[in-house]
JSON list of C-alpha atoms in Angstrom, two decimals:
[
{"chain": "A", "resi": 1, "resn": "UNK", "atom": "CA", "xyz": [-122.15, -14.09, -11.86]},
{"chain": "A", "resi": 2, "resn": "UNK", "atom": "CA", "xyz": [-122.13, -17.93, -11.37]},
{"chain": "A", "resi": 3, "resn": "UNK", "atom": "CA", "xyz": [-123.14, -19.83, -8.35]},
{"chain": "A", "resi": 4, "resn": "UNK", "atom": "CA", "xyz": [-118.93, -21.10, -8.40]},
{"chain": "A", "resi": 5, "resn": "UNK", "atom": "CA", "xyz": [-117.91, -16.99, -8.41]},
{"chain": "A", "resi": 6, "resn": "UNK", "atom": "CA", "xyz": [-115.18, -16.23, -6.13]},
{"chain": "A", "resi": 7, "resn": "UNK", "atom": "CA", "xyz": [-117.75, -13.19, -4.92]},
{"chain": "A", "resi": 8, "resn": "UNK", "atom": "CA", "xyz": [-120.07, -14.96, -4.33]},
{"chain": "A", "resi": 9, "resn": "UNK", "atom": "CA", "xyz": [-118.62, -17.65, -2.72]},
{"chain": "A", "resi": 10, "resn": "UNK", "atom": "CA", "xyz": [-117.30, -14.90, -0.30]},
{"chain": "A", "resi": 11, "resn": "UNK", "atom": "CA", "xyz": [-119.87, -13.54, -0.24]},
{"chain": "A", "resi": 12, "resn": "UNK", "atom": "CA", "xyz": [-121.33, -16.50, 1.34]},
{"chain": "A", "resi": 13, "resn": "UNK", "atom": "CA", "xyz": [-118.48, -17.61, 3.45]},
{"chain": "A", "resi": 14, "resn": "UNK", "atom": "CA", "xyz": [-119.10, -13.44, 4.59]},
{"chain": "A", "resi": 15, "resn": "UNK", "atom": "CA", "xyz": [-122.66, -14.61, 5.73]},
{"chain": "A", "resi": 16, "resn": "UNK", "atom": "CA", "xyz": [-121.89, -17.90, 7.64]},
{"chain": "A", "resi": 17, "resn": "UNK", "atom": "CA", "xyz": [-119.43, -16.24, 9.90]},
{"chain": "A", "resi": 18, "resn": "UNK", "atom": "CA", "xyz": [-122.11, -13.59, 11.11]},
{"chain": "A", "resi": 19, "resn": "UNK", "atom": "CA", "xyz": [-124.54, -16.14, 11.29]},
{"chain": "A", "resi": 20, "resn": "UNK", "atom": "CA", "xyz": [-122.19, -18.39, 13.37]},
{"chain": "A", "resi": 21, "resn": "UNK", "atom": "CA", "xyz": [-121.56, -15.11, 15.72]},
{"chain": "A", "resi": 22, "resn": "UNK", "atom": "CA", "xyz": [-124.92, -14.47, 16.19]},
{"chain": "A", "resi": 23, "resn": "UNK", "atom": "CA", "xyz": [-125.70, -18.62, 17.09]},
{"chain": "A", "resi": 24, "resn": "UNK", "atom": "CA", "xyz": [-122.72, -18.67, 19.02]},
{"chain": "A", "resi": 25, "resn": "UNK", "atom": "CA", "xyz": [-123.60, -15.22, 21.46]},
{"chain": "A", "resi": 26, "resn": "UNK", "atom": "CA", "xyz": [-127.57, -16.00, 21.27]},
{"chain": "A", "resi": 27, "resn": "UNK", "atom": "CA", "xyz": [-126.92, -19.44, 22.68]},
{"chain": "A", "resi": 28, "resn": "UNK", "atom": "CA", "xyz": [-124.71, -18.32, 25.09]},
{"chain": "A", "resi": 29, "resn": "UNK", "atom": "CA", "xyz": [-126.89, -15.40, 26.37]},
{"chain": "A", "resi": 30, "resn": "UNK", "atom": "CA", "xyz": [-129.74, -17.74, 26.44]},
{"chain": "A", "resi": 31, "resn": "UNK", "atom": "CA", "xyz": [-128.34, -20.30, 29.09]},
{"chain": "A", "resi": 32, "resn": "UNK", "atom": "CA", "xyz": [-126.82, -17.27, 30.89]},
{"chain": "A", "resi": 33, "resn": "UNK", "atom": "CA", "xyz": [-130.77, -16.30, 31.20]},
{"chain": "A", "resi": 34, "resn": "UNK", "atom": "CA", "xyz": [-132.50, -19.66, 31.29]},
{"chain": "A", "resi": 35, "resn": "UNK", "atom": "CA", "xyz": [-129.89, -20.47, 34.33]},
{"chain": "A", "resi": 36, "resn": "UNK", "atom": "CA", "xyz": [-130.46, -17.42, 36.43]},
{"chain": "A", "resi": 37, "resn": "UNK", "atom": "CA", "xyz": [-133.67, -16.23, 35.83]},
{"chain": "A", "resi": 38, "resn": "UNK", "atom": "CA", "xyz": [-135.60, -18.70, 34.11]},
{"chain": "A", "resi": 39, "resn": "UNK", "atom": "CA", "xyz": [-135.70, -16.58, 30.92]},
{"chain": "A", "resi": 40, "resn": "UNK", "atom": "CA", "xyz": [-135.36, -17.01, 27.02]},
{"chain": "A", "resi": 41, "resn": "UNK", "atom": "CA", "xyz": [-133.44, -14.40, 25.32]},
{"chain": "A", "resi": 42, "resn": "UNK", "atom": "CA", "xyz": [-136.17, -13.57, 23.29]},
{"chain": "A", "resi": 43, "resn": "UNK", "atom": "CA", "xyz": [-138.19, -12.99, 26.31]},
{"chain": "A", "resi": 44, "resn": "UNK", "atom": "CA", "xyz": [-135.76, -10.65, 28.16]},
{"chain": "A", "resi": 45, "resn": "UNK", "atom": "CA", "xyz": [-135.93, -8.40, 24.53]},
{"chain": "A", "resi": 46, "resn": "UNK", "atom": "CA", "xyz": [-139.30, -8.36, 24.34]},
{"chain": "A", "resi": 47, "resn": "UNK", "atom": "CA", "xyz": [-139.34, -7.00, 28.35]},
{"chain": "A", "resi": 48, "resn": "UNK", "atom": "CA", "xyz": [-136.68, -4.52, 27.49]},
{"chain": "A", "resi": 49, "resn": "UNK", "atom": "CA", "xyz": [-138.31, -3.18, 24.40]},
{"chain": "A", "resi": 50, "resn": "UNK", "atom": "CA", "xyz": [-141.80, -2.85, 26.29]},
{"chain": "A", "resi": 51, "resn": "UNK", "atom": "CA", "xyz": [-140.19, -0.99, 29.28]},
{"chain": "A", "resi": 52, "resn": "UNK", "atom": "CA", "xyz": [-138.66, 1.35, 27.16]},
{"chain": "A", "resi": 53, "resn": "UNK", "atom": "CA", "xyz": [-142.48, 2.62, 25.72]},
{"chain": "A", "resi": 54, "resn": "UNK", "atom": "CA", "xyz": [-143.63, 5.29, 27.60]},
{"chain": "A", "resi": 55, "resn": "UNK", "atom": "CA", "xyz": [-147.36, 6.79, 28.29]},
{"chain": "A", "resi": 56, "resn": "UNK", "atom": "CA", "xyz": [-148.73, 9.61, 26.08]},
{"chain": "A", "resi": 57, "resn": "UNK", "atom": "CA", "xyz": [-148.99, 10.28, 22.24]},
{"chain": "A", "resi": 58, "resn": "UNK", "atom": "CA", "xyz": [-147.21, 7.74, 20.83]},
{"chain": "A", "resi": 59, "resn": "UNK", "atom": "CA", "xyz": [-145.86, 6.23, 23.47]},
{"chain": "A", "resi": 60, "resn": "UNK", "atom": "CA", "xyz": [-147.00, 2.34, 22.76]},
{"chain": "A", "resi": 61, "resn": "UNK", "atom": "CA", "xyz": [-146.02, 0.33, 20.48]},
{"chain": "A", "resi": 62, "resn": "UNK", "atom": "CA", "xyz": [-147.79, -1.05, 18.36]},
{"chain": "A", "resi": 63, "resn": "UNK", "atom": "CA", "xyz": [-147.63, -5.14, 17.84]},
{"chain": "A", "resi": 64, "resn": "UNK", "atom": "CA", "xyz": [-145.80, -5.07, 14.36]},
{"chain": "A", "resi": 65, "resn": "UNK", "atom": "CA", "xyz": [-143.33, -2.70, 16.11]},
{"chain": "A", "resi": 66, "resn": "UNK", "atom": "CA", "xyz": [-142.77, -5.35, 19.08]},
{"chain": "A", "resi": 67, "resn": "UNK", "atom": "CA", "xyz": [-141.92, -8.03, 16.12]},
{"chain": "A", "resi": 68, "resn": "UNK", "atom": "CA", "xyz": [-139.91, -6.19, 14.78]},
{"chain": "A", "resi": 69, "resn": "UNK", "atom": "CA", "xyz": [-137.56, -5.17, 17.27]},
{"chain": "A", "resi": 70, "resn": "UNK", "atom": "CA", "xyz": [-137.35, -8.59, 18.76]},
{"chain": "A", "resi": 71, "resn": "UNK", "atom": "CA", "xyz": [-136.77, -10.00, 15.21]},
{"chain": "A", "resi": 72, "resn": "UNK", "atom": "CA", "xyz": [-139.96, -12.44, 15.29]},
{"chain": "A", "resi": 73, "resn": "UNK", "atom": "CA", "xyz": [-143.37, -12.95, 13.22]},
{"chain": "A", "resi": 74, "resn": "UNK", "atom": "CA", "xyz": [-146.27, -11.30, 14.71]},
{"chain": "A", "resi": 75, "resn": "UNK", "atom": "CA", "xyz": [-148.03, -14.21, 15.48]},
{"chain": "A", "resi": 76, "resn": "UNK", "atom": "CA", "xyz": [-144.85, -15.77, 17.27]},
{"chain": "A", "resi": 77, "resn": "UNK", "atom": "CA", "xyz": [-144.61, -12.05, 19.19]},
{"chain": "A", "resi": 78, "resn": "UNK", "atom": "CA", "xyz": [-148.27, -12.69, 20.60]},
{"chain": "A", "resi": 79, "resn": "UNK", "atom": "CA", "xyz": [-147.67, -16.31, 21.78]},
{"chain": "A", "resi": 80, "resn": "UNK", "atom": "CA", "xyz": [-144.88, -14.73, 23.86]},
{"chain": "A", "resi": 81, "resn": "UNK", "atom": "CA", "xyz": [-146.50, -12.05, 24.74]},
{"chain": "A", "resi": 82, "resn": "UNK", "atom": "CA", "xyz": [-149.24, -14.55, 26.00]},
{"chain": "A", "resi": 83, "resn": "UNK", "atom": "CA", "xyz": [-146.65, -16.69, 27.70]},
{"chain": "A", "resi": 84, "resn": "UNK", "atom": "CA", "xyz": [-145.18, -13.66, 29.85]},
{"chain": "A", "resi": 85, "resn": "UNK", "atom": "CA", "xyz": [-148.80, -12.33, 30.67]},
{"chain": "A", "resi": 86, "resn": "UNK", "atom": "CA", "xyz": [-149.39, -15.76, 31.99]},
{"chain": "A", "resi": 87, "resn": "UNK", "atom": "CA", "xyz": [-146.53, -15.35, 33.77]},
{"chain": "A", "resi": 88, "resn": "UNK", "atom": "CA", "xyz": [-147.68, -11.76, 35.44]},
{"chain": "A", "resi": 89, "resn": "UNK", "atom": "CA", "xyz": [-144.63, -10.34, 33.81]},
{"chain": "A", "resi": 90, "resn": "UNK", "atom": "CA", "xyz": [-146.88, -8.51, 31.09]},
{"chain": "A", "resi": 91, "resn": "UNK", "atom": "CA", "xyz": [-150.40, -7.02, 31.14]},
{"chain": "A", "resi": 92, "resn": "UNK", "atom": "CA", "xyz": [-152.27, -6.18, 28.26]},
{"chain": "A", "resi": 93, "resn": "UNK", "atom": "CA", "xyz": [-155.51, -3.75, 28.09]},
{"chain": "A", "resi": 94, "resn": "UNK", "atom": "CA", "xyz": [-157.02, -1.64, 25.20]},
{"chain": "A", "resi": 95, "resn": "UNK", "atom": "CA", "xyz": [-156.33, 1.37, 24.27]},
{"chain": "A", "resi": 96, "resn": "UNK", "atom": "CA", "xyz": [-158.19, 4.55, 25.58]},
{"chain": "A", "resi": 97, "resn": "UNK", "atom": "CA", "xyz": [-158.43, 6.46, 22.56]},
{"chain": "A", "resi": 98, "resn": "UNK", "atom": "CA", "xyz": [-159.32, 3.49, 20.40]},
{"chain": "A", "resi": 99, "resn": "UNK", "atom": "CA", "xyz": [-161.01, 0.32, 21.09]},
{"chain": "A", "resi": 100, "resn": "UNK", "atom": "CA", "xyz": [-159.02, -1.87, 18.67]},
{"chain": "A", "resi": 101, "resn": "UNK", "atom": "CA", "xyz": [-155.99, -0.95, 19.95]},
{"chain": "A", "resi": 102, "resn": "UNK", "atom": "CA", "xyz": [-154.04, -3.02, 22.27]},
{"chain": "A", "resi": 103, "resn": "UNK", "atom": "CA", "xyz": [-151.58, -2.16, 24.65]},
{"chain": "A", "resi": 104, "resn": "UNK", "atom": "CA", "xyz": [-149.00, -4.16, 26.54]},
{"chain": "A", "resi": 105, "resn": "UNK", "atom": "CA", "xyz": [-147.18, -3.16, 29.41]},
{"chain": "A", "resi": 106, "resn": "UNK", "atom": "CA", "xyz": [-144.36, -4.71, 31.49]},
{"chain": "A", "resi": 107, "resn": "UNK", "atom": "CA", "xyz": [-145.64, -5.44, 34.86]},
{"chain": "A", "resi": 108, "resn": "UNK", "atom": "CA", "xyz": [-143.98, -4.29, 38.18]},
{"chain": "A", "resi": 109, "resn": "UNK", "atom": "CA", "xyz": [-142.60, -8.28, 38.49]},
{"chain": "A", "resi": 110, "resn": "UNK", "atom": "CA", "xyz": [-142.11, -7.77, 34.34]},
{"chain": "A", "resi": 111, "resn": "UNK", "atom": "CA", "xyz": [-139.62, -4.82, 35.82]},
{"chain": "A", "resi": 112, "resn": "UNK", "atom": "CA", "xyz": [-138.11, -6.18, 38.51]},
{"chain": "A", "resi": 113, "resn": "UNK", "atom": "CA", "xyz": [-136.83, -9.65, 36.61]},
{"chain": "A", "resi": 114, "resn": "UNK", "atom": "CA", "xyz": [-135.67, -7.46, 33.48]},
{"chain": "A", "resi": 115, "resn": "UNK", "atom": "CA", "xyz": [-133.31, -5.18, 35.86]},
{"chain": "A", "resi": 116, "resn": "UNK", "atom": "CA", "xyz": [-132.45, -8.59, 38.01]},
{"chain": "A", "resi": 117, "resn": "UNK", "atom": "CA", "xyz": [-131.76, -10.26, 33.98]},
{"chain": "A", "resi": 118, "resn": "UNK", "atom": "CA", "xyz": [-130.03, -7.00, 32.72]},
{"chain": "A", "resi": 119, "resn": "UNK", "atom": "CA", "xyz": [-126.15, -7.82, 33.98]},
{"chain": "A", "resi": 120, "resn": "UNK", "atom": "CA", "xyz": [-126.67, -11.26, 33.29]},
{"chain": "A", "resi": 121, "resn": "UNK", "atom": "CA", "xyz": [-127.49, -10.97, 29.66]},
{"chain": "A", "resi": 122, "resn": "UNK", "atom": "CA", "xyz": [-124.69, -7.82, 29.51]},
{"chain": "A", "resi": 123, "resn": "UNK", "atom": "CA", "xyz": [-122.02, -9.90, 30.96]},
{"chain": "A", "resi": 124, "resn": "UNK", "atom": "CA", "xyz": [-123.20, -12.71, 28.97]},
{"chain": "A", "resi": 125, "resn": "UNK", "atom": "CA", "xyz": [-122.93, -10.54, 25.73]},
{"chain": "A", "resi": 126, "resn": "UNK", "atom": "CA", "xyz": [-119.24, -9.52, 26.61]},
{"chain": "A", "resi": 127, "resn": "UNK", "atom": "CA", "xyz": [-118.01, -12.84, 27.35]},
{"chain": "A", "resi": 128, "resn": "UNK", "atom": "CA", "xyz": [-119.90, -14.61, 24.02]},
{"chain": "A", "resi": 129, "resn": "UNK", "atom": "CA", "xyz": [-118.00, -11.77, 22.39]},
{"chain": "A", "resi": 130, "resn": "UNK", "atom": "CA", "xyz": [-114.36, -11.81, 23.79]},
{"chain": "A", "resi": 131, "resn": "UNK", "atom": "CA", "xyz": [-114.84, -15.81, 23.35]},
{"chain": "A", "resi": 132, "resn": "UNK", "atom": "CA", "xyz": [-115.56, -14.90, 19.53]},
{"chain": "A", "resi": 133, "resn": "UNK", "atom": "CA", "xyz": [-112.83, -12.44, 19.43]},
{"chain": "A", "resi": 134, "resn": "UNK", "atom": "CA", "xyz": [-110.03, -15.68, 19.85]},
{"chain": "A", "resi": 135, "resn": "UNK", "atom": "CA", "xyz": [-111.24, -16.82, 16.29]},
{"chain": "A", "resi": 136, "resn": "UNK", "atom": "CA", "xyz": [-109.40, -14.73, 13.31]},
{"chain": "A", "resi": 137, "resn": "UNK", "atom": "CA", "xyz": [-112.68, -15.32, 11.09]},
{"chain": "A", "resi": 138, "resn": "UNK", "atom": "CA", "xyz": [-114.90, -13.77, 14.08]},
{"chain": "A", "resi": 139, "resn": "UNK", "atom": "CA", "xyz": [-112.40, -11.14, 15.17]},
{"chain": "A", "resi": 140, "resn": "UNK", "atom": "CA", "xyz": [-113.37, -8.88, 12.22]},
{"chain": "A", "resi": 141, "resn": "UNK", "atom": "CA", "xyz": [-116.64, -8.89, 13.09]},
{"chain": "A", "resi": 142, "resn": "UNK", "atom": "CA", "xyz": [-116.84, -8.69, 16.44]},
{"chain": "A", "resi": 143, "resn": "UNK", "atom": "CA", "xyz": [-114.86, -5.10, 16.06]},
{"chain": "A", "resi": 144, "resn": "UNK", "atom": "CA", "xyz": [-117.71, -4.33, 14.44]},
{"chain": "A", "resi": 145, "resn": "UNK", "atom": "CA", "xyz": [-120.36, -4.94, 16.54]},
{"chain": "A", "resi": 146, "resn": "UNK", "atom": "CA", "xyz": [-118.57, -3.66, 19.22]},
{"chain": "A", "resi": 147, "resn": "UNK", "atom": "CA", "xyz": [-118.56, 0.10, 17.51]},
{"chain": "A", "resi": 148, "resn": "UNK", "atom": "CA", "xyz": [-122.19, 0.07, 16.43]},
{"chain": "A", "resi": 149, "resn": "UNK", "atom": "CA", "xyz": [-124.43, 2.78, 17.31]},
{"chain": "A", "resi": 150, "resn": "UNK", "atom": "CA", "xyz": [-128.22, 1.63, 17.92]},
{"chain": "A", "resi": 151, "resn": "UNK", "atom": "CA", "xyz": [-130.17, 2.63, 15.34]},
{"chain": "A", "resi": 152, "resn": "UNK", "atom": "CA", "xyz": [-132.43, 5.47, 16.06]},
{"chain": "A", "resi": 153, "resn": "UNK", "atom": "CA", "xyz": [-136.29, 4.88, 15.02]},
{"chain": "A", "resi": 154, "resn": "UNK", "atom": "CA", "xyz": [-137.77, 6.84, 12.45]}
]
C-alpha cells in the first residue's frame, strides 16, 4: 500500500470523522459542565469512575486504572486528582493492607456535584449526538455509538 491508496485514504477520512465526533460532543459536554457546575469533562469522569470503586478486596483502583479509564497519562491523572482534592471533592489516604498503596475516594461534596453534574453531562451527550446525527458523514457513526455496550473489565 501507498500513502495515495484509496484504503488508506479512507481509511483516514474513516478516522477524521470519529475524531471530529468525539471534538465536537467533548466540547459540547464540557461547556454544558464548565457552565453549570464549574466542571471539566475530564473531571466529572474521573468522579464517576472513583464513585463506582467500592470497599473490600479489590475494590480500589489502582492509579494506572484511573488513567486509563479517563483516557489520560498517569502523571496528568494525579494533577487532577490533586486539583479535585484541593477542591474537597476527592480525598486520598493509604492503603490499610499496604503502605505504598494509595487510595482515592470521592468525597461526600465529590458525590453530591457528580449526581448534581450527571443530567447535565447526559443531556449534554444526547444533544452533541442528535446535533451530529444532521451530518450524513456523522450519522453512521453516531448509530454506532448509540448501540454500544460498555465494555466489561477483565
Amino acid at each position: 500500500m501507498t500513502a495515495t491508496d484509496p484504503a488508506l485514504t479512507a481509511l483516514a477520512q474513516s478516522w477524521c470523522a470519529l475524531s471530529l465526533l468525539h471534538g465536537r460532543i467533548e466540547a459540547h459536554i464540557e461547556r454544558a459542565l464548565q457552565a453549570g457546575h464549574d466542571l471539566s469533562a475530564r473531571e466529572y469522569s474521573l468522579l464517576d469512575v472513583l464513585s463506582r470503586q467500592h470497599d473490600g478486596d479489590g475494590g480500589h483502583l489502582q492509579m494506572k486504572q484511573v488513567a486509563d479509564a479517563v483516557v489520560l497519562s498517569q502523571s496528568a491523572t494525579t494533577r487532577l486528582v490533586t486539583r479535585l482534592e484541593d477542591r474537597g471533592l476527592l480525598e486520598r489516604y493509604l492503603c490499610p493492607t499496604d503502605r505504598r498503596g494509595i487510595y482515592t475516594n470521592v468525597t461526600a461534596a465529590g458525590r453530591e456535584l457528580l449526581e448534581a453534574a450527571r443530567p447535565t453531562n447526559d443531556a449534554a451527550l444526547r444533544e452533541a449526538l442528535d446535533e451530529a446525527a444532521k451530518n450524513p458523514e456523522l450519522a453512521p457513526l453516531v448509530r454506532v455509538v448509540e448501540t454500544l455496550k460498555a465494555p466489561v473489565p477483565a
